[in-house]
Amino acid sequence: MKVLVAVKRVIDYNVKIRVKSDNTGVETANVKMSMNPFDEIAIEEAVRLKEAGTATELVAVSMGVTQSQETIRTALAMGADRGILVETDQELQPLAVAKLLKALVEREQPGLVIVGKQAIDDDSNQVGQMLAALLGWAQGTFASKLTIADGKAEVVREVDGGLETVSLAMPVVVTADLRLNTPRYASLPNIMKAKKKPIETLKADDLGVDVAPRLKTVKVVEPQKREAGIKVESVSELVDKLRNEAKVI
Ligand code: AMP
């Protein structure tokens, strides 16, 4: 079984995000970029499936600027066999990404697609669901466990207040949640080996996909600053403040 994994280049999760002065977006110039953390988990899961003999080939795909190649290289160093970059300078919204992935799925014919549950830059949580809908495939979202056997995928899903187990007929789209696994660090020898693995570069036009944005960002602003808290001396003072200052009781 071939597995396709989508890996997005995003601002590193340790970076303090700065909003652009004209409120059109966030600063990305000279900012450290990394693989979306949920996509690291997606790659790790695919590598484990390959190590277990369930998967035979692992293709890492990314869409975006030329530098997204680095994100694919990280996936290759973690264990992916080859990469595909759909190169574009245009802003890609989740529907465009899902359409590009659909076109790649039609070309590559994988039995399983794993994406992250959400990209930490746009926090959309849409691509996996849209892709499954476009393909007419089953979907196992927010996966915290994935077992593949007898043409079925059993996915344990993180739902509000507990876990839900679903059994899905393959092929499937799975979206990786935080507890699915702990991704490995790429070892130096594997980073060196990854340099020799192939990355194919395509344009959206090669796949016949219209990636024009459908949504317009009206404004991006910083979250309101929280005021500093205070320490109260006693429970009665706390109750007094809640009642008379905050007026919440
Ligand atoms: P989102 O729906 O935007 O929160 O993204 C969910 C998942 O879709 C991410 O974790 C990635 O696996 C995948 N994805 C989104 N955008 C891209 C992109 N430009 N390139 C590759 N994968 C992407």
GROMACS .gro file of N, CA and C in nm, residues 8 62-65 86-98 100 121-122 124 127 204 209-213:
model
   87
    8LYS      N    1   0.309   2.066   0.560
    8LYS     CA    2   0.304   2.209   0.532
    8LYS      C    3   0.418   2.283   0.603
   62SER      N    4   0.402   1.861  -0.053
   62SER     CA    5   0.384   1.994   0.005
   62SER      C    6   0.345   2.090  -0.105
   63MET      N    7   0.271   2.192  -0.066
   63MET     CA    8   0.229   2.293  -0.163
   63MET      C    9   0.267   2.429  -0.110
   64GLY      N   10   0.330   2.509  -0.194
   64GLY     CA   11   0.367   2.643  -0.149
   64GLY      C   12   0.494   2.691  -0.217
   65VAL      N   13   0.564   2.782  -0.149
   65VAL     CA   14   0.683   2.844  -0.207
   65VAL      C   15   0.797   2.743  -0.222
   86VAL      N   16   0.427   2.100  -0.502
   86VAL     CA   17   0.346   2.181  -0.594
   86VAL      C   18   0.382   2.325  -0.563
   87GLU      N   19   0.461   2.382  -0.654
   87GLU     CA   20   0.525   2.510  -0.625
   87GLU      C   21   0.436   2.626  -0.670
   88THR      N   22   0.413   2.719  -0.578
   88THR     CA   23   0.337   2.839  -0.612
   88THR      C   24   0.367   2.948  -0.510
   89ASP      N   25   0.363   3.073  -0.557
   89ASP     CA   26   0.381   3.186  -0.466
   89ASP      C   27   0.246   3.238  -0.419
   90GLN      N   28   0.140   3.183  -0.477
   90GLN     CA   29   0.006   3.229  -0.442
   90GLN      C   30  -0.036   3.179  -0.305
   91GLU      N   31  -0.120   3.257  -0.238
   91GLU     CA   32  -0.175   3.210  -0.110
   91GLU      C   33  -0.264   3.089  -0.139
   92LEU      N   34  -0.244   2.980  -0.065
   92LEU     CA   35  -0.326   2.861  -0.088
   92LEU      C   36  -0.424   2.843   0.027
   93GLN      N   37  -0.550   2.846  -0.004
   93GLN     CA   38  -0.651   2.823   0.101
   93GLN      C   39  -0.684   2.674   0.107
   94PRO      N   40  -0.744   2.628   0.218
   94PRO     CA   41  -0.767   2.483   0.234
   94PRO      C   42  -0.836   2.415   0.116
   95LEU      N   43  -0.933   2.481   0.053
   95LEU     CA   44  -1.002   2.416  -0.060
   95LEU      C   45  -0.905   2.392  -0.176
   96ALA      N   46  -0.816   2.489  -0.200
   96ALA     CA   47  -0.717   2.473  -0.308
   96ALA      C   48  -0.622   2.358  -0.274
   97VAL      N   49  -0.580   2.350  -0.148
   97VAL     CA   50  -0.489   2.242  -0.106
   97VAL      C   51  -0.559   2.107  -0.124
   98ALA      N   52  -0.685   2.101  -0.083
   98ALA     CA   53  -0.760   1.975  -0.094
   98ALA      C   54  -0.774   1.935  -0.241
  100LEU      N   55  -0.570   2.016  -0.489
  100LEU     CA   56  -0.438   1.973  -0.537
  100LEU      C   57  -0.408   1.831  -0.487
  121ASP      N   58  -0.075   2.755   1.137
  121ASP     CA   59  -0.076   2.896   1.096
  121ASP      C   60  -0.219   2.946   1.070
  122ASP      N   61  -0.295   2.871   0.988
  122ASP     CA   62  -0.431   2.919   0.962
  122ASP      C   63  -0.535   2.855   1.054
  124SER      N   64  -0.716   2.605   1.026
  124SER     CA   65  -0.842   2.583   0.955
  124SER      C   66  -0.910   2.452   0.992
  127VAL      N   67  -0.861   2.072   0.557
  127VAL     CA   68  -0.808   2.004   0.437
  127VAL      C   69  -0.845   1.855   0.433
  204ALA      N   70   0.059   2.415  -1.012
  204ALA     CA   71  -0.085   2.385  -0.998
  204ALA      C   72  -0.148   2.360  -1.135
  209VAL      N   73  -0.556   2.239  -1.167
  209VAL     CA   74  -0.635   2.285  -1.052
  209VAL      C   75  -0.634   2.438  -1.045
  210ASP      N   76  -0.752   2.496  -1.027
  210ASP     CA   77  -0.764   2.641  -1.009
  210ASP      C   78  -0.749   2.669  -0.859
  211VAL      N   79  -0.641   2.737  -0.824
  211VAL     CA   80  -0.613   2.758  -0.681
  211VAL      C   81  -0.650   2.900  -0.635
  212ALA      N   82  -0.724   2.971  -0.717
  212ALA     CA   83  -0.760   3.109  -0.680
  212ALA      C   84  -0.830   3.112  -0.545
  213PRO      N   85  -0.791   3.207  -0.456
  213PRO     CA   86  -0.855   3.213  -0.324
  213PRO      C   87  -1.005   3.239  -0.335
   0.00000   0.00000   0.00000
